[in-house]
Coordinates of C-alpha atoms in Angstrom, one line a residue:
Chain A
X1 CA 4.8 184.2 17.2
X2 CA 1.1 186.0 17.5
X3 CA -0.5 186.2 20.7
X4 CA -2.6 182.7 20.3
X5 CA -5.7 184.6 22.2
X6 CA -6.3 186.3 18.3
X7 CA -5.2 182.8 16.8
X8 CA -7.9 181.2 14.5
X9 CA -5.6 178.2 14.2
X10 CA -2.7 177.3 16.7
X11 CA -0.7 174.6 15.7
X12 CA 1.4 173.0 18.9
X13 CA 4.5 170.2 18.5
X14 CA 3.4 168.9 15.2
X15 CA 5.1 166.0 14.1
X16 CA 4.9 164.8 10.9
X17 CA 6.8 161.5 8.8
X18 CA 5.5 159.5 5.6
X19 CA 7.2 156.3 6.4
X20 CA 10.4 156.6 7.5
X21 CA 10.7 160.2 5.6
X22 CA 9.9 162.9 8.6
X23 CA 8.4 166.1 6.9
X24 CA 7.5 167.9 10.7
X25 CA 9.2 167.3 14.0
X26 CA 7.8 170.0 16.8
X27 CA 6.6 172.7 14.2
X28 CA 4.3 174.8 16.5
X29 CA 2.7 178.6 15.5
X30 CA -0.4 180.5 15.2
X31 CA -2.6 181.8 12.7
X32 CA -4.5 184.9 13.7
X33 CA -7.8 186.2 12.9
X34 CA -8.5 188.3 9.7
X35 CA -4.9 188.2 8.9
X36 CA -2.7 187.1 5.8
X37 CA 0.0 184.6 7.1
X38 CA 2.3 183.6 4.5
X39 CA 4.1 179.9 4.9
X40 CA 6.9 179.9 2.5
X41 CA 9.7 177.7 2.2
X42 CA 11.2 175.6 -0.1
X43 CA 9.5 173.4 -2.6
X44 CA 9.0 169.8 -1.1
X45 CA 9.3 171.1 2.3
X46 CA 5.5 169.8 3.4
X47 CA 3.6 173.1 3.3
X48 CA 1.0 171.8 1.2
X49 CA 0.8 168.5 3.9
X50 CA 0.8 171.5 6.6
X51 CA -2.9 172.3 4.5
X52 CA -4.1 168.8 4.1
X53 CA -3.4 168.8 8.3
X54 CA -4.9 172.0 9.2
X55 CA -7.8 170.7 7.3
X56 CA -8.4 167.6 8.8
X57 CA -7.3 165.4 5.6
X58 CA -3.9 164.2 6.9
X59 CA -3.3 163.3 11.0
X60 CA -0.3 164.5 12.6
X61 CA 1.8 161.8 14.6
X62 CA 2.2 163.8 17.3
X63 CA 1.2 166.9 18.9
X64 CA -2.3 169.6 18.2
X65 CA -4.0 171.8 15.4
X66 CA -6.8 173.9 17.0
X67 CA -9.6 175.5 14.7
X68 CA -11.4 178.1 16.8
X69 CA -10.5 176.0 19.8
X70 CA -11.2 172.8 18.2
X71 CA -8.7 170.0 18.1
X72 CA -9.2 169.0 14.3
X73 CA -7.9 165.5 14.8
X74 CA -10.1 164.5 18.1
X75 CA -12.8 165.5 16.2
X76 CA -15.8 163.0 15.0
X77 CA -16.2 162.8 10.7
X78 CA -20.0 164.6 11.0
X79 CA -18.0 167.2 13.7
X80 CA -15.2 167.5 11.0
X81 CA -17.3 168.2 8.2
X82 CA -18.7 171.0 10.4
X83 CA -15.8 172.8 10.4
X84 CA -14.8 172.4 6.7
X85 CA -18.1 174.2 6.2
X86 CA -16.3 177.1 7.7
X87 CA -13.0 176.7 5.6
X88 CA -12.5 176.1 2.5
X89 CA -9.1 175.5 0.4
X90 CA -7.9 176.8 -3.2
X91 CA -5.9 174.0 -4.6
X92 CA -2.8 174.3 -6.4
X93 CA -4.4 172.7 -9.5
X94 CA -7.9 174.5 -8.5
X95 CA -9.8 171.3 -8.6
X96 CA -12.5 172.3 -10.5
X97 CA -14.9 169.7 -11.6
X98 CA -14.4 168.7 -14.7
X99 CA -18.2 167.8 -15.5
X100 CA -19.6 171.4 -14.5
X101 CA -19.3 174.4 -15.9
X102 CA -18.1 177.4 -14.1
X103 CA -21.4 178.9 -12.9
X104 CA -21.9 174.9 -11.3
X105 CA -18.8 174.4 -9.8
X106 CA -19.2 178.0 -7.7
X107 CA -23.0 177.3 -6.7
X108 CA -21.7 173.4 -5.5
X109 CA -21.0 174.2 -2.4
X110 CA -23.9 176.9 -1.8
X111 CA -26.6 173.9 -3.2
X112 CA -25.0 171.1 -1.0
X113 CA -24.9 172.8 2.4
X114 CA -27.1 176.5 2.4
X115 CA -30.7 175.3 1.3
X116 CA -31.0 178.5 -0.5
X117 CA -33.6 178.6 -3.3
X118 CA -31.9 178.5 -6.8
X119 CA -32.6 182.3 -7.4
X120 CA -30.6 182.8 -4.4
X121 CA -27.5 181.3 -5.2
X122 CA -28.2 182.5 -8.6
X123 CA -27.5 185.9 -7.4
X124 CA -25.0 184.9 -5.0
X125 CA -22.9 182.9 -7.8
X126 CA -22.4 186.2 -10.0
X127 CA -21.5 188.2 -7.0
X128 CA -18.6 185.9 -6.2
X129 CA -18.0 185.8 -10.0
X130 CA -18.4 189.3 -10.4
X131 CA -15.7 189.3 -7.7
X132 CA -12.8 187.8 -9.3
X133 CA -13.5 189.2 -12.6
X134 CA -15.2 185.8 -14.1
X135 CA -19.1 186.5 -14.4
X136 CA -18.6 186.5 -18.5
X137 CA -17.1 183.2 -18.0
X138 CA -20.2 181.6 -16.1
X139 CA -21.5 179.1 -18.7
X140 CA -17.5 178.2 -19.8
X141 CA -16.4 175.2 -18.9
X142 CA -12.9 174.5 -17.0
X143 CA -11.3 172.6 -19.8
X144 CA -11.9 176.2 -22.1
X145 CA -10.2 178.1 -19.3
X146 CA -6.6 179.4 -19.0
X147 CA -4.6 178.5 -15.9
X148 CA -5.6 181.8 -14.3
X149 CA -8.8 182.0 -15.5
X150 CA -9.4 178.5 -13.4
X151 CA -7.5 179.9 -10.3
X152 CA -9.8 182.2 -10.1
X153 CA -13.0 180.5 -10.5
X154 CA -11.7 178.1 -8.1
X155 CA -11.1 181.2 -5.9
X156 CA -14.7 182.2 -6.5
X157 CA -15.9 178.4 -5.1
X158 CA -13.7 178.4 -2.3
X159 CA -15.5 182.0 -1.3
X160 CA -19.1 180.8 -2.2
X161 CA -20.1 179.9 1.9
X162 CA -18.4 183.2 2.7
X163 CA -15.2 181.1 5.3
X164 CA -13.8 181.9 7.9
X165 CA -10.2 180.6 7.2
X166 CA -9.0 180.1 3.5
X167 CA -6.4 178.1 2.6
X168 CA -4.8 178.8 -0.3
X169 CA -2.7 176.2 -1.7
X170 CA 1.0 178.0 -4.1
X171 CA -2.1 180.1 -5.8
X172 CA 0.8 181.8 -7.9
X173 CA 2.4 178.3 -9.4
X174 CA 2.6 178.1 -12.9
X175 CA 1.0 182.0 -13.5
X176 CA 1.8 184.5 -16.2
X177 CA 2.9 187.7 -14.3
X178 CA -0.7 189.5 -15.3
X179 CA -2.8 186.1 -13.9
X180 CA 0.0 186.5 -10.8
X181 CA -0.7 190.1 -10.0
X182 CA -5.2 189.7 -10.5
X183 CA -4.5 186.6 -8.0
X184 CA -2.6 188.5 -5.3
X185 CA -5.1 192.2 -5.4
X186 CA -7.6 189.3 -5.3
X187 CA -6.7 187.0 -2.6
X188 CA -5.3 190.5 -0.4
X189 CA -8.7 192.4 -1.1
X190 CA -11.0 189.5 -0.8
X191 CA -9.4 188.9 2.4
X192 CA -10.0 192.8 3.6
X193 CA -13.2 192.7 2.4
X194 CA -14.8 189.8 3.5
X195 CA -12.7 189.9 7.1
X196 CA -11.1 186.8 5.9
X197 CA -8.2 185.2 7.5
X198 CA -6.3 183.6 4.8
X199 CA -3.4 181.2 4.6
X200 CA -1.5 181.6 1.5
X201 CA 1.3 178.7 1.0
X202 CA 3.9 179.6 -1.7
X203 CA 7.6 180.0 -2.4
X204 CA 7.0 182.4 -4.5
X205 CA 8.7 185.3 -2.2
X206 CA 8.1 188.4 -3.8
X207 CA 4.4 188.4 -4.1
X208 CA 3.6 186.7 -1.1
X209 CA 5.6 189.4 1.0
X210 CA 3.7 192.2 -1.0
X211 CA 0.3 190.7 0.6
X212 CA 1.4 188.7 3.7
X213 CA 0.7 190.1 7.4
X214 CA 2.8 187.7 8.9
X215 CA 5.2 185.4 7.5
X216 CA 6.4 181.9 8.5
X217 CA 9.3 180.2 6.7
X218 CA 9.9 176.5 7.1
X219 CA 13.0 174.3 6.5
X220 CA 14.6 171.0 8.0
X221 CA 11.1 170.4 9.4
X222 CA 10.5 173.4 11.2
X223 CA 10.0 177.0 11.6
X224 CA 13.1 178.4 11.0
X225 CA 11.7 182.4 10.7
X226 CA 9.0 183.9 11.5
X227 CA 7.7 187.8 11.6
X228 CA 6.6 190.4 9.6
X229 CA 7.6 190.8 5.9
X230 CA 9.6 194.0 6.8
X231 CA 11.4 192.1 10.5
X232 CA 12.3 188.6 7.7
X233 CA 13.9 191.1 4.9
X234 CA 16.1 192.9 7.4
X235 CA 17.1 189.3 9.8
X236 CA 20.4 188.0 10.4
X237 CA 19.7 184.6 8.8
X238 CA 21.7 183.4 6.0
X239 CA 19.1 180.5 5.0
X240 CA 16.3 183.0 5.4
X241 CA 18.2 185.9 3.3
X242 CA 19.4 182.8 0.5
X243 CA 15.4 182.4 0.1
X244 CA 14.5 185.9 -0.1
X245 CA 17.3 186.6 -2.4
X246 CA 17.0 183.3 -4.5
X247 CA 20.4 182.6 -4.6
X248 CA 21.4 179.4 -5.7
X249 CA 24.3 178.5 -3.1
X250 CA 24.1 179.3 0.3
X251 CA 23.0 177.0 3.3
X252 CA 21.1 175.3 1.0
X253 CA 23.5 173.7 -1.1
X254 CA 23.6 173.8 -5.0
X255 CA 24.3 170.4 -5.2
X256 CA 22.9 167.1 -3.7
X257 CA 25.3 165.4 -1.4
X258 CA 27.5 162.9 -3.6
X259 CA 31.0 161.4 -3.3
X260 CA 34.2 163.4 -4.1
X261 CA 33.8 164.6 -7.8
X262 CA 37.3 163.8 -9.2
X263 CA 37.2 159.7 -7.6
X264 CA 34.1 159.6 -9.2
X265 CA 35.2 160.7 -12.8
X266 CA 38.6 159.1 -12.4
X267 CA 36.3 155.6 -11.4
X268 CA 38.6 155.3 -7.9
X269 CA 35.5 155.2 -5.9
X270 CA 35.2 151.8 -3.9
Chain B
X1 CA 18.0 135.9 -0.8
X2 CA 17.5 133.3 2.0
X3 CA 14.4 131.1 2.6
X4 CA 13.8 133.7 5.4
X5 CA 13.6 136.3 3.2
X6 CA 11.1 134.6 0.9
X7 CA 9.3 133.6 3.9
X8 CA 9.2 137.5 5.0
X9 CA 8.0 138.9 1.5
X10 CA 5.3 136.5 1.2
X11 CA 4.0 137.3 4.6
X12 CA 4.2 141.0 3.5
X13 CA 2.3 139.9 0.5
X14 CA -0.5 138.1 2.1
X15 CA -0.7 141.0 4.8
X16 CA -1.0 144.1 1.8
X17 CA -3.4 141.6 0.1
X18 CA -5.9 141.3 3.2
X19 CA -5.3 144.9 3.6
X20 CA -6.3 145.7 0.3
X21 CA -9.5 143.6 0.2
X22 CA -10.4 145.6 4.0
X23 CA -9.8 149.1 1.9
X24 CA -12.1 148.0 -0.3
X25 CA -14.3 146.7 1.8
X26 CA -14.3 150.3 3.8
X27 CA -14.8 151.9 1.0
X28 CA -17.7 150.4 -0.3
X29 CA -19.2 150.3 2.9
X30 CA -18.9 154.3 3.5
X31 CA -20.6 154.0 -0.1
X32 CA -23.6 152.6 0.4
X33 CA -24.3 151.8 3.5
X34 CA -26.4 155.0 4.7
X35 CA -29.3 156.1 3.8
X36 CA -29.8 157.1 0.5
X37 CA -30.8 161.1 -0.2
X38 CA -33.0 160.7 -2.9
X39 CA -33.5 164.2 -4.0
X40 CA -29.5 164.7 -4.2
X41 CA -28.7 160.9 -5.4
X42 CA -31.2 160.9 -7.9
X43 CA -30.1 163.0 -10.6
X44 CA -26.4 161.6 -9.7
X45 CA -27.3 158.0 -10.3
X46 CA -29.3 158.9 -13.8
X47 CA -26.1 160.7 -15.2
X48 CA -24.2 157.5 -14.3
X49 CA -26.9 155.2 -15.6
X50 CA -26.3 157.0 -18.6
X51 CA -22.2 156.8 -18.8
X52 CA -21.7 153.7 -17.4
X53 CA -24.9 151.6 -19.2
X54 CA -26.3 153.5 -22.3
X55 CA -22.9 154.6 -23.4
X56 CA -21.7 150.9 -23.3
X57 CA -24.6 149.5 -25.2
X58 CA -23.5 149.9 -28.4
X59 CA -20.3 147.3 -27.9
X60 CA -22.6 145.5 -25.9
X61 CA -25.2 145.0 -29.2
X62 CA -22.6 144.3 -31.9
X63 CA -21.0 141.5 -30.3
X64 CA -23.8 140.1 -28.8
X65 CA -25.2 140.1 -32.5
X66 CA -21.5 138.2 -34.2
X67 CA -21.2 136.1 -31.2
X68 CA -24.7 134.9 -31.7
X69 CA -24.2 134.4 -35.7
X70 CA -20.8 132.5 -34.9
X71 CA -22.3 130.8 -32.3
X72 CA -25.4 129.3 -34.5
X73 CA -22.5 129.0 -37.5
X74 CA -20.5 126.5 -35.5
X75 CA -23.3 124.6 -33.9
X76 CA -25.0 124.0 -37.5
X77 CA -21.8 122.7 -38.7
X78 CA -21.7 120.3 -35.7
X79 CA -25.9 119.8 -35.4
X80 CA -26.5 119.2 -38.9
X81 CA -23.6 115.9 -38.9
X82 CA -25.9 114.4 -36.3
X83 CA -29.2 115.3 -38.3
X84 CA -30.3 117.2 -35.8
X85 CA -29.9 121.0 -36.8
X86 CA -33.5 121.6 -35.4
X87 CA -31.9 122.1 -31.7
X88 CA -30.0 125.6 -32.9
X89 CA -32.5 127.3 -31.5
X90 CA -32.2 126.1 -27.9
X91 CA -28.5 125.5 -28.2
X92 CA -27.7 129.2 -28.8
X93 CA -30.2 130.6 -26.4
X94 CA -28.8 128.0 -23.2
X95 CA -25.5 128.8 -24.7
X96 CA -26.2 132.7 -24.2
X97 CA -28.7 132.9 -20.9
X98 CA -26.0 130.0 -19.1
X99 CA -22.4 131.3 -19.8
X100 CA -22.1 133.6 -22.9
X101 CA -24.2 136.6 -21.9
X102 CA -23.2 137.3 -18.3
X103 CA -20.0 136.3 -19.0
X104 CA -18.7 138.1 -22.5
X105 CA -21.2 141.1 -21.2
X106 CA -19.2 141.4 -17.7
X107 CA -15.7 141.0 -19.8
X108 CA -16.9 143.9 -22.5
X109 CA -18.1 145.7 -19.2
X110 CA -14.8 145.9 -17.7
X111 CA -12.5 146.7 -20.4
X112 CA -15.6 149.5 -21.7
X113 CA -17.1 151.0 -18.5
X114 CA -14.5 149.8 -15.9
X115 CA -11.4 150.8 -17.5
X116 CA -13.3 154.7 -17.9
X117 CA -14.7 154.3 -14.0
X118 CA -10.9 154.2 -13.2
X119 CA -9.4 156.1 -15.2
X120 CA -12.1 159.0 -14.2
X121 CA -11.7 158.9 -10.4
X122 CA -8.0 158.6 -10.7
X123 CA -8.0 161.6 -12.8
X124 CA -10.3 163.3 -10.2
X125 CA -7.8 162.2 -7.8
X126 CA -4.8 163.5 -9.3
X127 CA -6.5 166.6 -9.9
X128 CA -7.6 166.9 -6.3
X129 CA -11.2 167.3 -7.2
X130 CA -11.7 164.3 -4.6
X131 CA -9.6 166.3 -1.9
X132 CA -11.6 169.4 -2.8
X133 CA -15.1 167.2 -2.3
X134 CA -14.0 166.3 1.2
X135 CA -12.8 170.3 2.0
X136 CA -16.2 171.4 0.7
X137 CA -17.7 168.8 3.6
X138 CA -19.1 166.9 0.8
X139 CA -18.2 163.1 1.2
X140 CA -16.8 161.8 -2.0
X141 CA -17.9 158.0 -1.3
X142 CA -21.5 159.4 -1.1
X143 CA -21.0 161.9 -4.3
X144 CA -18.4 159.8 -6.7
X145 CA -18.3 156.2 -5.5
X146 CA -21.6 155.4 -4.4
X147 CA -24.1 156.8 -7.8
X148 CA -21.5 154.6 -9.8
X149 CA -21.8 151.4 -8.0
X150 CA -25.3 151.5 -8.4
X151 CA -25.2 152.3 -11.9
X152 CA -23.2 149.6 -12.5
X153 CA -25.2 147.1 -10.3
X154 CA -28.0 148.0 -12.5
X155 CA -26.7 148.5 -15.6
X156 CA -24.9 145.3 -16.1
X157 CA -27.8 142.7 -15.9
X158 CA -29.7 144.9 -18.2
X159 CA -26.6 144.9 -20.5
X160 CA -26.3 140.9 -20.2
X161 CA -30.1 140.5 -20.9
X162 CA -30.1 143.0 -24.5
X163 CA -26.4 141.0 -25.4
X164 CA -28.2 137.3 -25.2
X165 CA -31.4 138.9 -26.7
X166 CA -29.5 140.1 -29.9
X167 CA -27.4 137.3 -29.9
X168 CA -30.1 134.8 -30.1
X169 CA -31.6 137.6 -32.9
X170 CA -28.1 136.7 -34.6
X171 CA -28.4 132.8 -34.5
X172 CA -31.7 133.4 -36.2
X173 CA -30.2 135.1 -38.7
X174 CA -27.6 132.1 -39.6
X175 CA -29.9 129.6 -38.6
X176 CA -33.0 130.5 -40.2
X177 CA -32.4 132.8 -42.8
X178 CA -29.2 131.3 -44.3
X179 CA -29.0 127.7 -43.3
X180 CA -33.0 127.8 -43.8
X181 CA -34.1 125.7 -40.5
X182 CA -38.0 126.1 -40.2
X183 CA -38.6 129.4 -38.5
X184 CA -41.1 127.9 -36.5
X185 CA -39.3 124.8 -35.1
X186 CA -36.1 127.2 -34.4
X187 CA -38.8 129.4 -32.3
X188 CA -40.6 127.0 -30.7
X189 CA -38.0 124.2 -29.6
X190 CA -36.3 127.2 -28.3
X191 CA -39.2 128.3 -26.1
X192 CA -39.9 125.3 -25.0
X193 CA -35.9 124.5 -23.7
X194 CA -35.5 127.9 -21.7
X195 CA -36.5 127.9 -18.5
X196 CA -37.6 130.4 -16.4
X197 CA -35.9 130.3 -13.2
X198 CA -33.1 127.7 -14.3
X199 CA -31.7 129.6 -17.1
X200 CA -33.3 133.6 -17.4
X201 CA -33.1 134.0 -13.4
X202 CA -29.8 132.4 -13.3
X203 CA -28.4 134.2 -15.8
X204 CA -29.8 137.8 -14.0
X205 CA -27.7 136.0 -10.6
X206 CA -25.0 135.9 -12.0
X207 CA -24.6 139.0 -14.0
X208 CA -25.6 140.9 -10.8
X209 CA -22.5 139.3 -8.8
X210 CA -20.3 140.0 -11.9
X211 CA -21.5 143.2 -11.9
X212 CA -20.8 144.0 -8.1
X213 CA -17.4 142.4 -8.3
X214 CA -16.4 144.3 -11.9
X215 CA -17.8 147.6 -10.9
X216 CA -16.4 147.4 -6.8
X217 CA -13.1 146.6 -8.7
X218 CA -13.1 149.4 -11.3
X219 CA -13.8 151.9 -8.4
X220 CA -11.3 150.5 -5.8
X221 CA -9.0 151.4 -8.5
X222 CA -9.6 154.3 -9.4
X223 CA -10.0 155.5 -5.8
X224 CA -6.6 154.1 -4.8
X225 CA -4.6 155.1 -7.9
X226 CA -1.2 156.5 -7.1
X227 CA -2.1 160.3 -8.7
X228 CA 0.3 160.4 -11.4
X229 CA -0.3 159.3 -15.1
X230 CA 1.9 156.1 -14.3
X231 CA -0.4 155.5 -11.6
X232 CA -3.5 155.8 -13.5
X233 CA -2.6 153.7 -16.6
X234 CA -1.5 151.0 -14.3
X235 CA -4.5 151.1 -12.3
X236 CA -6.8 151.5 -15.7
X237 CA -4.7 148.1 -16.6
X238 CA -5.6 146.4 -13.1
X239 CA -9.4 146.9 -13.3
X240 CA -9.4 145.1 -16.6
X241 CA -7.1 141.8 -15.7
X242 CA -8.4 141.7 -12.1
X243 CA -12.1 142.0 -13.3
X244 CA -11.5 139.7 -16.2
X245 CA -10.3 137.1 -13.9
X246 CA -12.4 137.4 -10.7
X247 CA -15.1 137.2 -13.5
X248 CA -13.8 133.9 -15.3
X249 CA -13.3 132.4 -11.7
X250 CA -16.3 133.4 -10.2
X251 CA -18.0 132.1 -13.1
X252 CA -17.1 128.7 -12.6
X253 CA -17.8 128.7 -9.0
X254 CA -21.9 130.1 -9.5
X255 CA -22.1 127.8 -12.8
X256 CA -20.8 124.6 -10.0
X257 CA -23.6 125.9 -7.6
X258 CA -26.4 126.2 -10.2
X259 CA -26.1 123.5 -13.1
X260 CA -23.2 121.3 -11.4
X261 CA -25.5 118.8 -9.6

């Protein structure tokens, strides 16, 4: 784990269930500052619930997430939306709204919380557009957008108050290889640029190791890795190394558990 | 299943039942109980003045306009047996300020503006546009929920008022121009039946609390949908039978307080 004196977010013995289904049971680690940390695992593992909780949406059952030295969940609602002010999220879906076009949905956030005149967020709102390649795309509307295209106005929005922390949210999901490769220069040069420290949640491996500083990988409800890309592709870890390498039997079994296949076709299960 | 079980399920029942009405009741209460930002709310509460009343008026006018004709149809049919057709007038415009406009108006409301007030914030739910409000440290009850409610509140009466005016319009037309009753005994019987405050201020009553109960619904909905298209189309199908009902009985209950004694 990172020395927690650089950490942005530290994350201590977080235990998570929905019902009686647990998702975390003492997940602990550290973001640091100005960084790309990768979370990967595999798919309905909880990393986008470990968002929602860094964020402040979701509360753990047990155990700390500190923002900047701020516990997230002891927090008050006026004190919380404080701190979102210096985060902001890119949804897996983006989440643009629906009623606004594109130039609208980026100034939102810069209207509801700066009080900069209009020609002020005029200008900023084509700088962050300008940024991810959309500014010709200002008066469009998100239902005239492809599935990149609205990643990366959403991208633009979620960069509009200039964050410290960004959360992105499986950015490459559902992405042509072209829309994959603008997102991660984007999301790996916006953080540079902007001294961003960014959490990028994905299972997609390959692209999130090209970007990532440091890497977590959850399973069974915690951290089972964790290190740089170069220390996870050379461990001794035959879960880790079935993820990196995508193969389909390993630890991780191919199949769910069921009863013994020949009773079951032969009907001699009780 | 034993009687314990059944015993056990209708407690769960009951307890998810008060717990729903106590969601709701949170909700709208972190809706509009602040003070309101005019400059921001403003603009907000015009749009949805505009989606939730003016784009329902056209409904609204039609069948306020046939329900008026059938009305005025039916009651010359039953008037004229009796020899006294001359009470049309009054007949259809108690008929419409008492029962038929608040009512059929809050019905038409719910299946026109409710049904789209839940379908719209589910889909902004399933979309995570609500999550993204909230991560923006913009509250969605203030931004989504609370401009609609008031739109509604407001919309609703108005609604109820155009629906008996064009129905009474309607059972002009049948009464008046086709059966042929004198224009000016069809007016003036009329005007001198309706009441101010027993029938026009009632009716405005009543449509408000249909209107808060039909709108509260249709957002409650919508806010709580399970974000899936399942989820939606059930909770699109809620806001119309649990609006339709709370309407029908709550009808009965204001019409006991104001005409029963």
């Amino acid at each position: 784990m990172t020395t927690s004196s650089q950490a942005l977010i530290t994350v201590q013995n977080l235990a998570f269930s929905r019902g009686n289904h647990v998702i975390y049971d003492d997940v602990s680690l550290s973001i640091p500052k100005g960084q790309v940390t990768a979370i990967m695992g595999p798919s309905g593992i909880g990393k986008t619930t470990l968002l929602k909780l860094i964020g402040g949406q979701l509360t753990p059952d047990a155990g700390q997430i500190h923002f900047d030295g701020v516990d997230v969940h002891q927090c008050s609602r006026s004190d919380l939306f404080k701190l979102r002010k210096r985060m902001s999220m890119l949804f897996q879906s983006g989440a643009l709204f629906t009623d606004m076009n594109v130039f609208d949905n980026v100034a939102f956030a810069l209207r509801e919380h700066s009080g900069l005149p209009e020609q002020i967020i005029r200008t900023i709102v084509l700088m962050k557009l300008e940024a991810v390649g959309l500014r010709g795309a200002a008066q469009m509307m998100p239902n005239e957008l492809s599935g990149g295209m609205q990643r990366r106005a959403a991208l633009a929005r979620a960069i509009a108050l200039e964050p410290e922390l960004v959360l992105y949210d499986e950015p490459f999901a559902g992405q042509d290889p072209i829309s994959m490769g603008v997102l991660v220069k984007l999301i790996r040069e916006l953080s540079d640029a902007l001294n961003l420290t960014s959490v990028v949640v994905s299972h997609d491996v390959q692209e999130v190791l090209s970007i990532a500083d440091y890497v977590y990988v959850l399973a069974d409800k915690r951290v089972v890795a964790h290190g740089t890309p170069q220390a996870l592709r050379l461990a001794d870890n035959p879960q880790l190394q079935q993820f990196i390498s995508g193969a389909p039997d390993g630890p991780v079994p191919f199949h769910f558990p069921a009863q013994d296949y020949r009773k079951e076709m032969l009907g001699e299960l009780d | 299943m034993s009687l314990i079980d059944h015993i056990a399920n209708l407690g769960r029942n009951a307890i998810a039942l008060v717990a729903g009405f106590g969601r709701a009741g949170l909700m709208l209460w972190g809706a509009i109980a602040r003070v309101p930002n005019l400059a921001k709310g403003t603009p907000l509460l015009i749009r949805q003045l505009y989606v939730v009343g003016v784009q329902s008026m056209v409904i609204i006018l039609v069948s306020g306009l046939f329900i008026g004709m059938v009305l005025a149809l039916q009651g010359y049919n039953i008037l004229v047996g009796f020899g006294t057709e001359d009470s049309l007038g009054p007949m259809v415009a108690l008929s419409l300020l008492r029962e038929l406009g608040p009512v059929v108006t809050a019905l038409l409301f719910a299946g026109r503006a409710g049904s789209a007030l839940t379908a719209e914030i589910g889909l902004m739910k399933s979309t995570e546009q609500l999550s993204s409000l909230e991560m923006m440290a913009v509250d969605p009850l203030r931004q989504i929920i609370a401009p609609r409610f008031w739109a509604g509140v407001i919309s609703l009466p108005l609604l109820a008022l155009m629906f008996t005016a064009v129905g009474i319009y309607g059972g002009h037309l049948v009464g008046v121009e086709w059966k042929g009753i004198d224009s000016g005994s069809f007016w003036s019987i009329l005007q001198s039946s309706v009441e101010w405050r027993q029938d026009i201020v009632n009716c405005l009553i009543k449509s408000t609390v249909f209107a808060v109960v039909v709108t509260w619904i249709a957002l409650y909905r919508g806010y709580q949908v399970i974000p899936n298209p399942e989820g939606i189309s059930k909770a699109t199908t809620q806001t119309v039978v649990q609006s339709s009902l709370a309407v029908l009985a709550l009808d009965f209950l204001l019409t006991a307080m104001m005409f029963g004694s």
